[in-house]
CSV table of C-alpha atoms in Angstrom, one decimal:
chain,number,residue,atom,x,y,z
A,1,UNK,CA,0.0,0.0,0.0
A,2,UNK,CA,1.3,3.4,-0.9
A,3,UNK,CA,1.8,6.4,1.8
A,4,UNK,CA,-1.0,8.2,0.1
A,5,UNK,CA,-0.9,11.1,2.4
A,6,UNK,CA,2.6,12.4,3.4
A,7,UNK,CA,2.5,15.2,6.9
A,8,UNK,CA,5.8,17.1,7.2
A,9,UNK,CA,6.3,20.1,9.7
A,10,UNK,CA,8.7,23.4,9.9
A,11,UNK,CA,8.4,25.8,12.2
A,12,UNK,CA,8.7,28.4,9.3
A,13,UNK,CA,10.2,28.1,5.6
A,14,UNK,CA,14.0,29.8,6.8
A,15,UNK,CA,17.2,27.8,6.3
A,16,UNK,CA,18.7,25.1,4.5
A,17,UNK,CA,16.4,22.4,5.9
A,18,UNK,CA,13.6,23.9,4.8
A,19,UNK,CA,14.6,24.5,1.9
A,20,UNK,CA,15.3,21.1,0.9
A,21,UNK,CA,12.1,19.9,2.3
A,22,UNK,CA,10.4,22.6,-0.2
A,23,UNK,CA,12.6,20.7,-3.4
A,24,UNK,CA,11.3,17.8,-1.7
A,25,UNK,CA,7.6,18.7,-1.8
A,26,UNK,CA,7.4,19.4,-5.5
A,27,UNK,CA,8.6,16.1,-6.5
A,28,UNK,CA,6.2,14.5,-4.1
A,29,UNK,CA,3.0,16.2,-5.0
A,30,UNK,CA,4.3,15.6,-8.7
A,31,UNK,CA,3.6,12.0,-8.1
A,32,UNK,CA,0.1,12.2,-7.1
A,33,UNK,CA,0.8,11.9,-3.5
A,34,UNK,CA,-1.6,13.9,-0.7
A,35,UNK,CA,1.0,16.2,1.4
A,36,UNK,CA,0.8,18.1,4.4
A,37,UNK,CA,2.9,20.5,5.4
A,38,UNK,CA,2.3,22.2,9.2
A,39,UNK,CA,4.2,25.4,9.9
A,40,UNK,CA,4.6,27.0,13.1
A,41,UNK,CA,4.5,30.4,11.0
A,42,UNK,CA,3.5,30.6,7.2
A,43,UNK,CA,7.0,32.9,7.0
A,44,UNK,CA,10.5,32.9,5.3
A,45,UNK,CA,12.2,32.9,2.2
A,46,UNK,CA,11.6,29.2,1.2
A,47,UNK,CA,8.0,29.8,1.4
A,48,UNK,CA,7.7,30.8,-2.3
A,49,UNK,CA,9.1,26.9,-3.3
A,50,UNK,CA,6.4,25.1,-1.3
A,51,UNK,CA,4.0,23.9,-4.4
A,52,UNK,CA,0.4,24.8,-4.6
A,53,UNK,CA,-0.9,21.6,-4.3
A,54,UNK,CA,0.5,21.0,-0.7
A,55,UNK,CA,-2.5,21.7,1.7
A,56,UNK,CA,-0.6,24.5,4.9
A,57,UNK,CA,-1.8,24.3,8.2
A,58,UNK,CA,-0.6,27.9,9.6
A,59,UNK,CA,-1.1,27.3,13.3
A,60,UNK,CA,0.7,30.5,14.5
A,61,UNK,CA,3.2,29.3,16.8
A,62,UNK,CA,7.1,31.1,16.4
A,63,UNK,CA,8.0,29.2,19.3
A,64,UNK,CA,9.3,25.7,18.9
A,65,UNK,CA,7.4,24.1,22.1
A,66,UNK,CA,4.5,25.7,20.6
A,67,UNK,CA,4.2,23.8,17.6
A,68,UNK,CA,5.5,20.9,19.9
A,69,UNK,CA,2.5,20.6,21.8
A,70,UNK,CA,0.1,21.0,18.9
A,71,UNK,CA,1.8,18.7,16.6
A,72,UNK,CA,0.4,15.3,18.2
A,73,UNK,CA,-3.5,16.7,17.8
A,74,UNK,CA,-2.9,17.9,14.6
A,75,UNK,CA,-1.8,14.2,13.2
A,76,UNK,CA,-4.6,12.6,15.1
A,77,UNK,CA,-6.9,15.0,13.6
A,78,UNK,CA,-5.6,14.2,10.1
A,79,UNK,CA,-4.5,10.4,10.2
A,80,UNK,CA,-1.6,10.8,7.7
A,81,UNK,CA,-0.3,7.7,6.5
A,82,UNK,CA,3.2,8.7,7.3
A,83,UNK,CA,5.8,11.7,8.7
A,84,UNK,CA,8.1,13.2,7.9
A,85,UNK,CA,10.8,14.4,10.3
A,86,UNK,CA,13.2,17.1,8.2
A,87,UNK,CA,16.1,17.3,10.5
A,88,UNK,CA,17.9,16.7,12.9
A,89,UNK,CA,16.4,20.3,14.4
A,90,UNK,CA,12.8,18.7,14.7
A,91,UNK,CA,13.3,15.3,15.9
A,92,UNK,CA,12.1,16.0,19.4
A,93,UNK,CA,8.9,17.0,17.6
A,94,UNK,CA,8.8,13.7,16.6
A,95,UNK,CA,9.4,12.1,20.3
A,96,UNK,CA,6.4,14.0,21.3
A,97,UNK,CA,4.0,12.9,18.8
A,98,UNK,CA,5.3,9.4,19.5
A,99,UNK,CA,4.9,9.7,23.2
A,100,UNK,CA,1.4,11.3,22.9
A,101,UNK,CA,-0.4,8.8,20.1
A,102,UNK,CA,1.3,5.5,20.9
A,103,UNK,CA,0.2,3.2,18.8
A,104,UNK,CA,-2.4,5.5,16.8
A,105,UNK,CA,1.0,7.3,15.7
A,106,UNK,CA,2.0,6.6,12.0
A,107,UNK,CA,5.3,5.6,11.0
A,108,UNK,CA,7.8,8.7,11.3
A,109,UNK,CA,10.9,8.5,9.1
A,110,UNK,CA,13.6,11.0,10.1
A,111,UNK,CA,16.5,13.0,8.0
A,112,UNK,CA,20.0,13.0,9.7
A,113,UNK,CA,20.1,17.1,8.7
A,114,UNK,CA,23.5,17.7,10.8
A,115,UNK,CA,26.7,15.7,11.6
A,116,UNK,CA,26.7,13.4,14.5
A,117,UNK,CA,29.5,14.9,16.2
A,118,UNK,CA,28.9,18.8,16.6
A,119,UNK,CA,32.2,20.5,16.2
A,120,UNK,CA,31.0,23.0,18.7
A,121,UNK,CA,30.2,21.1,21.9
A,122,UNK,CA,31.9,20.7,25.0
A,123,UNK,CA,32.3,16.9,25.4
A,124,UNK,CA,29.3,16.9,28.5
A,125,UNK,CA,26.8,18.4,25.6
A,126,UNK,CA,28.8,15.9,23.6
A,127,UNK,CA,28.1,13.0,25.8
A,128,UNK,CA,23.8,14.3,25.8
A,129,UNK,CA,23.7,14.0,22.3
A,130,UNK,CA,24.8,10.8,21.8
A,131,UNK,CA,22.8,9.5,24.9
A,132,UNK,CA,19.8,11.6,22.9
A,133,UNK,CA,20.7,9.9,19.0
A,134,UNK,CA,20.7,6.4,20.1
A,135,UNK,CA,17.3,7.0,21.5
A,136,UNK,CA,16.0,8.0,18.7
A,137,UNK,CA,15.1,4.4,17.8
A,138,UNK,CA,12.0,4.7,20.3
A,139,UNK,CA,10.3,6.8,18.1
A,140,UNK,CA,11.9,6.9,14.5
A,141,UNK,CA,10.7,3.9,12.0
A,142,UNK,CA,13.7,5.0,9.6
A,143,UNK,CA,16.1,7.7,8.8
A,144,UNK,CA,17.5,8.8,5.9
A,145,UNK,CA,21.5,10.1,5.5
A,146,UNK,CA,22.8,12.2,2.7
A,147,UNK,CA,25.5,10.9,1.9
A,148,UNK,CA,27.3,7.1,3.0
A,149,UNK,CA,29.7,8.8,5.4
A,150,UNK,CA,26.7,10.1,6.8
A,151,UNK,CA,24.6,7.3,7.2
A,152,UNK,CA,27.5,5.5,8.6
A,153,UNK,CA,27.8,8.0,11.5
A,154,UNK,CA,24.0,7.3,11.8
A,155,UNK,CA,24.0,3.9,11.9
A,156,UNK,CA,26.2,3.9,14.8
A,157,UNK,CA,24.7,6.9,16.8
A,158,UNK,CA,20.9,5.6,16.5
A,159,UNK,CA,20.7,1.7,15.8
A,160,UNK,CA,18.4,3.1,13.2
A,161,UNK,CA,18.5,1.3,9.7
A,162,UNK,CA,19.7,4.4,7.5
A,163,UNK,CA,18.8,5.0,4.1
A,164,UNK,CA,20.8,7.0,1.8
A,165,UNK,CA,19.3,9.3,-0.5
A,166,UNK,CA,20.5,13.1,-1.0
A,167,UNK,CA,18.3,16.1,-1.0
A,168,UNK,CA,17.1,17.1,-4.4
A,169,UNK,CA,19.3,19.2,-6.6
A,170,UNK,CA,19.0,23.4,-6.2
A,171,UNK,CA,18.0,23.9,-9.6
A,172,UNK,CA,18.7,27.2,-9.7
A,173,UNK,CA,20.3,29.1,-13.1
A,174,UNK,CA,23.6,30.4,-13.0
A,175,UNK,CA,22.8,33.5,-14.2
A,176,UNK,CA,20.4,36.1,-13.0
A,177,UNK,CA,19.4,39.3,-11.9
A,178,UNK,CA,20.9,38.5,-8.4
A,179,UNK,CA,24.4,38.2,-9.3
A,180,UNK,CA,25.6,41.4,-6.9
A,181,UNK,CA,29.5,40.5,-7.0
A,182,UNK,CA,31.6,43.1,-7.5
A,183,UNK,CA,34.4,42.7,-10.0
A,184,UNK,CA,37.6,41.7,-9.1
A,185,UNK,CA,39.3,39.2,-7.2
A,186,UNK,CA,36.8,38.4,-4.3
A,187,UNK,CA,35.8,35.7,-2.1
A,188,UNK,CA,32.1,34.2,-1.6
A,189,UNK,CA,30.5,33.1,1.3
A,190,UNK,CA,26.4,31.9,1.2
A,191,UNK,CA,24.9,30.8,4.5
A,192,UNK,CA,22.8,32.1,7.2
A,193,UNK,CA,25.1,34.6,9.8
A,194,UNK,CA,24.4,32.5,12.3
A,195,UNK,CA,27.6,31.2,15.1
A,196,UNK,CA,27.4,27.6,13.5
A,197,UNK,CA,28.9,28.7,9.8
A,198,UNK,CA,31.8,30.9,11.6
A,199,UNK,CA,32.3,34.2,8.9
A,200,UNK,CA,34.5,35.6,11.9
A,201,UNK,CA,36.9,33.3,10.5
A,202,UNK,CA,36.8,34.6,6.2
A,203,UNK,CA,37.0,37.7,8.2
A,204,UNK,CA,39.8,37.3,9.8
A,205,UNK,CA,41.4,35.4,6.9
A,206,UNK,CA,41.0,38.7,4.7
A,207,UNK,CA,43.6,40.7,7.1
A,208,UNK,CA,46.0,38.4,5.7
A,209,UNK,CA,45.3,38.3,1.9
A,210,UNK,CA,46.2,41.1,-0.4
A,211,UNK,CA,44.5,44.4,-0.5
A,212,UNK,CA,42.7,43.5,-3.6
A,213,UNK,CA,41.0,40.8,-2.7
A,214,UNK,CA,37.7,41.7,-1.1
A,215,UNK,CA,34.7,39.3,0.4
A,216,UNK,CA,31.0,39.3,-0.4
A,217,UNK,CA,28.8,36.5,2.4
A,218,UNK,CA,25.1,36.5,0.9
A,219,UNK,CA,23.0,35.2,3.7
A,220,UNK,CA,20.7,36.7,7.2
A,221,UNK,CA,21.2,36.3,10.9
A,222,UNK,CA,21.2,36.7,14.2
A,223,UNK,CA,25.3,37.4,13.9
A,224,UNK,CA,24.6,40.5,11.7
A,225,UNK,CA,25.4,43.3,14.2
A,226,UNK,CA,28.5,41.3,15.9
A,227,UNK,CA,30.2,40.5,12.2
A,228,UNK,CA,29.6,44.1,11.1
A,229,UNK,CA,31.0,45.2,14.2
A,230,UNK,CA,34.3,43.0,13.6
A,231,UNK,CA,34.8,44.5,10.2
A,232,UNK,CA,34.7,48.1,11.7
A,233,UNK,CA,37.4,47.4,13.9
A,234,UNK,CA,39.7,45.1,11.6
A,235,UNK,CA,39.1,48.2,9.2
A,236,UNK,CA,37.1,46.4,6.4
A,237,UNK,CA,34.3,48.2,5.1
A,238,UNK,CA,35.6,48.5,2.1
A,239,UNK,CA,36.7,45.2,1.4
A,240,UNK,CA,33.4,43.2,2.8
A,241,UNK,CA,29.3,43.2,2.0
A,242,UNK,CA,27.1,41.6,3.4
A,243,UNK,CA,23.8,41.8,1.0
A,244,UNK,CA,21.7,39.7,2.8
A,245,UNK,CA,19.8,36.5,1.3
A,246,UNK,CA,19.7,36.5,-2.5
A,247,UNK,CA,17.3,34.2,-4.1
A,248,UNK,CA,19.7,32.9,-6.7
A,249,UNK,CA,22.9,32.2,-4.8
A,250,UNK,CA,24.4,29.9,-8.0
A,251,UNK,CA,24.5,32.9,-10.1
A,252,UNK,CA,27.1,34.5,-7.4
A,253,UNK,CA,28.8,31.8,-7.6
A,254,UNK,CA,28.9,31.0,-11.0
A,255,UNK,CA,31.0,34.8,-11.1
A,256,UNK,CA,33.7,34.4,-7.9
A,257,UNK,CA,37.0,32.4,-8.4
A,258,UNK,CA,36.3,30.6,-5.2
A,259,UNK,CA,33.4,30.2,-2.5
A,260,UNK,CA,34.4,29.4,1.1
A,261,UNK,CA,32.5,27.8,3.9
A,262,UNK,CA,34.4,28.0,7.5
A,263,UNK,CA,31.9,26.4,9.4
A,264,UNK,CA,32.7,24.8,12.9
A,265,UNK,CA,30.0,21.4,11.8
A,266,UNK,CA,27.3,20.9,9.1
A,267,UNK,CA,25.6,18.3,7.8
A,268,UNK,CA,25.8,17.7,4.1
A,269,UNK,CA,26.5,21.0,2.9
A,270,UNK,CA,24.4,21.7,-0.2
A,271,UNK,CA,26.4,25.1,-1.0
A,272,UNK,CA,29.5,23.1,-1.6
A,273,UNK,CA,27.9,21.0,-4.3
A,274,UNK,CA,26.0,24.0,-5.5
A,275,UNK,CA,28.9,26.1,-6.7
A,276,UNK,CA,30.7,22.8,-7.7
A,277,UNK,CA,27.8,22.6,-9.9
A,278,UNK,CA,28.9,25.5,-11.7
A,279,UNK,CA,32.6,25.2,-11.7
A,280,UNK,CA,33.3,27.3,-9.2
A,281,UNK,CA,36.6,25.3,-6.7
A,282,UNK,CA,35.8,25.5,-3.0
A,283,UNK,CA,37.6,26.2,0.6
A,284,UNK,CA,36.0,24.5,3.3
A,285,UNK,CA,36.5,23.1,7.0
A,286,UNK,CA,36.2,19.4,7.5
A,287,UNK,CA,33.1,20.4,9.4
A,288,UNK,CA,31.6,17.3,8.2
A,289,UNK,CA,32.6,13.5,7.2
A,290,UNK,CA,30.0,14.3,4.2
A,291,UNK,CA,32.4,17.3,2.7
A,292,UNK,CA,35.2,14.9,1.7
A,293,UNK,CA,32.3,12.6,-0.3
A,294,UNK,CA,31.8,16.3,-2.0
A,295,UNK,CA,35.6,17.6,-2.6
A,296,UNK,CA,36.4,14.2,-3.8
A,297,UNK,CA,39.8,15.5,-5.5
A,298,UNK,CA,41.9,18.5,-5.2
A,299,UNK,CA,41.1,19.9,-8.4
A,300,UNK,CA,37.4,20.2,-6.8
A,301,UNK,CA,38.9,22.7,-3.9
A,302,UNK,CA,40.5,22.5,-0.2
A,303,UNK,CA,39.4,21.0,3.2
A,304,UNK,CA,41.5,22.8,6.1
A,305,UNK,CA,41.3,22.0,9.6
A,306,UNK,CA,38.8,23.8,11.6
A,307,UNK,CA,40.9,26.3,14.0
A,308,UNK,CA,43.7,26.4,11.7
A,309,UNK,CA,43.9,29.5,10.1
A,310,UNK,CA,46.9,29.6,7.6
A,311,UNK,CA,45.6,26.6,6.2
A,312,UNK,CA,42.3,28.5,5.9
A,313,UNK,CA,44.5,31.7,3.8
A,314,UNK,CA,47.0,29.3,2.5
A,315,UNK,CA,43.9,27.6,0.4
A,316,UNK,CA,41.9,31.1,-0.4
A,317,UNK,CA,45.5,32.5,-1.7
A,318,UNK,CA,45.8,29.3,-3.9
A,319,UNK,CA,42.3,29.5,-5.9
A,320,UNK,CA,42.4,33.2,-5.8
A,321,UNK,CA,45.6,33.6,-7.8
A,322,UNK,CA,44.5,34.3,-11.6
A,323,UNK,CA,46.1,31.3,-12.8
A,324,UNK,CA,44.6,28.1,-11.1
A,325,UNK,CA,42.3,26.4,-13.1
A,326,UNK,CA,38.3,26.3,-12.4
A,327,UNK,CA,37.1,22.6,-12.1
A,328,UNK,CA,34.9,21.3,-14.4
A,329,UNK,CA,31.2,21.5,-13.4
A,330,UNK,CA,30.1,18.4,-10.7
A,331,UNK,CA,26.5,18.0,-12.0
A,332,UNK,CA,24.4,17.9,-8.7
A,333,UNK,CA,22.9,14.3,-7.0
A,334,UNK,CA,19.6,14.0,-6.5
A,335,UNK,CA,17.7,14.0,-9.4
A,336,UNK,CA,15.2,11.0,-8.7
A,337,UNK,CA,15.4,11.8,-4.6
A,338,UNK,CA,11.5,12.4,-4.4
A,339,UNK,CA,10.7,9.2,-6.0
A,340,UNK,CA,13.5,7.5,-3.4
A,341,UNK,CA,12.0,8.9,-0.4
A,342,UNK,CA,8.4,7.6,-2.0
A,343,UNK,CA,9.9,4.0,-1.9
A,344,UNK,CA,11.0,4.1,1.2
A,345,UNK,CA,7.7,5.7,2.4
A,346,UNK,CA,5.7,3.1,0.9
A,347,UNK,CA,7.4,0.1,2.2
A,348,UNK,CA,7.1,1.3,5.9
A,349,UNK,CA,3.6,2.2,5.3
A,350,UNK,CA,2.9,-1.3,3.6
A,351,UNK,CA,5.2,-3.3,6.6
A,352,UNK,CA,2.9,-1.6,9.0
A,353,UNK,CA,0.2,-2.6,7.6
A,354,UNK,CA,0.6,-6.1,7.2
A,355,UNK,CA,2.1,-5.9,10.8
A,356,UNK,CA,-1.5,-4.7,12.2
A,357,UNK,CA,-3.2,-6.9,10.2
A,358,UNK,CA,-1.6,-9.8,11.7
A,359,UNK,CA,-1.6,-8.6,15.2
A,360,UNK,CA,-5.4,-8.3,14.7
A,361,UNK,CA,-6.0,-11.6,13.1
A,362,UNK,CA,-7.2,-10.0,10.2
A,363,UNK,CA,-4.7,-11.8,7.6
A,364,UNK,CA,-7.4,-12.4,5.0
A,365,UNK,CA,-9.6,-15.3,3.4
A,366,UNK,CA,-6.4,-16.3,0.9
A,367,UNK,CA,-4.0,-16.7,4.1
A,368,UNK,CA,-6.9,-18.3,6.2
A,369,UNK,CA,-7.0,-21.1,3.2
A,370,UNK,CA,-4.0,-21.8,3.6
A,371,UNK,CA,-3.3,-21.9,6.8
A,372,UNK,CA,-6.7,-24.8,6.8
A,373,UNK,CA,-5.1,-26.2,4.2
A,374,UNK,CA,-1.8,-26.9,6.4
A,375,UNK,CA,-3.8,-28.1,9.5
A,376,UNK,CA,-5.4,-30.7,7.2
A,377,UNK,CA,-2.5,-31.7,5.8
A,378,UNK,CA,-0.7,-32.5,9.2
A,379,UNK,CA,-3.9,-34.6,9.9
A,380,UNK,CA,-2.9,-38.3,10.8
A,381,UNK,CA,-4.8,-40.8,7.9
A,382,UNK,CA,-6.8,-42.6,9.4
């Protein structure tokens, strides 16, 4: 039996989650399927990639324990045939609902959005979220990893069986009316300002490349104030911008010899593949076991080490000299992702099924045959 109806939750369309869960959407509804998506907040940039035919259920909650609370009713209201838990950010969510319907819950199948290991935890936090992953088998039914580096990490956290499939591609153009980089040699960064992604770092990095070489970071956040604050003081207001969010980031890219990302941990970071997609070599920390699956070669781009900082200039000085060659375009995974999550969707669903049937005796007049059939058959002769 096919997962006919699919519910999904954010608590408003805003970052990178979300706005693969949006890619996600479209391919879903393009196969016929029922989808559900509740939002805390019918808000945020993403919004405008949710498709029409996906029924919103706005229930005006900005806080996360609000749409907690009201998540569990909601699915009992609407008996979806399964969830869909879009990161790592929203599996308590999940736990709740679990906790709350019991058995009445339907299957929930989870997406391992972040790494394992956070770079940025002392090892006590450390220590919670491991205890907190490997109970996520009370209440997942199965969860999904980007990449196999990925899913290995989540195998071992969770006891979970892990499915790899990677988000859908961007699909953006590389050209566009949002291409706001200013000629010359100049570095990209595209991610919300937010403490996880670390553009004190590219900051700090510029004091020590040439005067010439100036950095543009397309992306919002709560950091905003603090990061234009540090280039005041390093003297850099003529060297950085900081635009904001741009709806077409690949056209950006598409124009700057080299995009970094200095980020203390991700997940699978789509922006690395996105400028790949376009040619465009990349600096990165190994914030992630899933960026060396992406940088596969070192005509693709550099990983440095986290806190190391000449590495970090050492690599931005290489693909910023005029004569290093672009890579070839890496053409983005993904393309059939919708229909993967579908399969997966519908064998849970189906398993379930046949599960409750036989718990309930109900296994049908075929299998009832049979199983007469077998008791005669075992009947001494007389």
């Amino acid at each position: 039996m096919p997962a006919d109806h699919i519910l999904t939750y954010a608590l408003a369309m805003r970052g990178g989650v979300e706005a693969a869960l949006a890619r996600m959407l479209q391919g879903w509804t393009r196969q016929g399927r029922r989808v559900t998506l509740v939002l805390g907040e019918e808000s945020g940039r993403f919004q405008h990639g949710v498709p029409s035919g996906v029924e919103i259920v706005t229930l005006g909650h900005q806080r996360y324990t609000g749409l907690c609370t009201t998540l569990p009713a909601m699915i009992d209201r609407m008996r979806p045939d399964i969830i869909f838990c879009p990161g790592n950010h929203y599996t308590s969510m999940a736990a709740w609902a679990r906790l709350r319907l019991a058995g009445a819950c339907p299957p929930i199948v989870g997406k391992m959005s972040n790494a394992v290991d956070r770079g940025d935890h002392h090892p006590i936090v450390a220590w919670g979220q491991r205890q907190w992953l490997a109970r996520h088998r009370l209440f997942l039914d199965s969860l999904v990893a980007m990449t196999p580096a990925t899913a290995r990490a989540a195998r071992e956290a969770t006891g979970l069986s892990v499915a790899v499939i990677p988000n859908p591609p961007s699909a953006l153009p590389a050209s566009g009316p949002d291409t706001i980089l200013p000629p010359g040699r100049r570095i990209l960064g595209v991610g919300r300002l937010e403490p996880q992604k670390r553009w004190d770092r590219l900051i700090t990095a510029l004091t020590h490349l040439p005067e010439d070489v100036g950095l543009t970071i397309l992306g919002e956040g709560s950091l905003r104030p603090a990061l234009t604050a540090q280039i005041a003081v390093l003297g850099l207001e003529h060297r950085v911008s900081l635009p904001g969010h741009v709806a077409n980031p690949s056209a950006a890219m598409a124009a700057a010899p080299v995009l970094a990302l200095p980020s203390d941990y991700e997940g699978v970071p789509g922006v690395l593949r996105e400028a790949l997609a376009v040619g465009t070599p990349v600096v990165t920390t190994d914030s992630s076991p899933a960026v060396h699956e992406i940088v596969t070669d070192p005509s693709l781009g550099t990983i440095v080490p986290r806190e190391d900082l000449g590495a970090l200039v050492a690599g931005l000085r290489h693909w910023l000299n005029p004569v290093a060659p672009r890579p070839d375009p890496v053409p983005e995974p993904g393309q059939d992702s919708a229909e993967r999550y579908l399969a997966l969707f519908d064998s849970i669903v189906t398993a379930r099924q046949r599960r409750d049937a036989l718990a309930s005796g109900d296994v049908g007049f075929g299998a009832r045959a049979v199983a007469v059939a077998r008791r005669l058959a075992l009947r001494p002769a007389l």
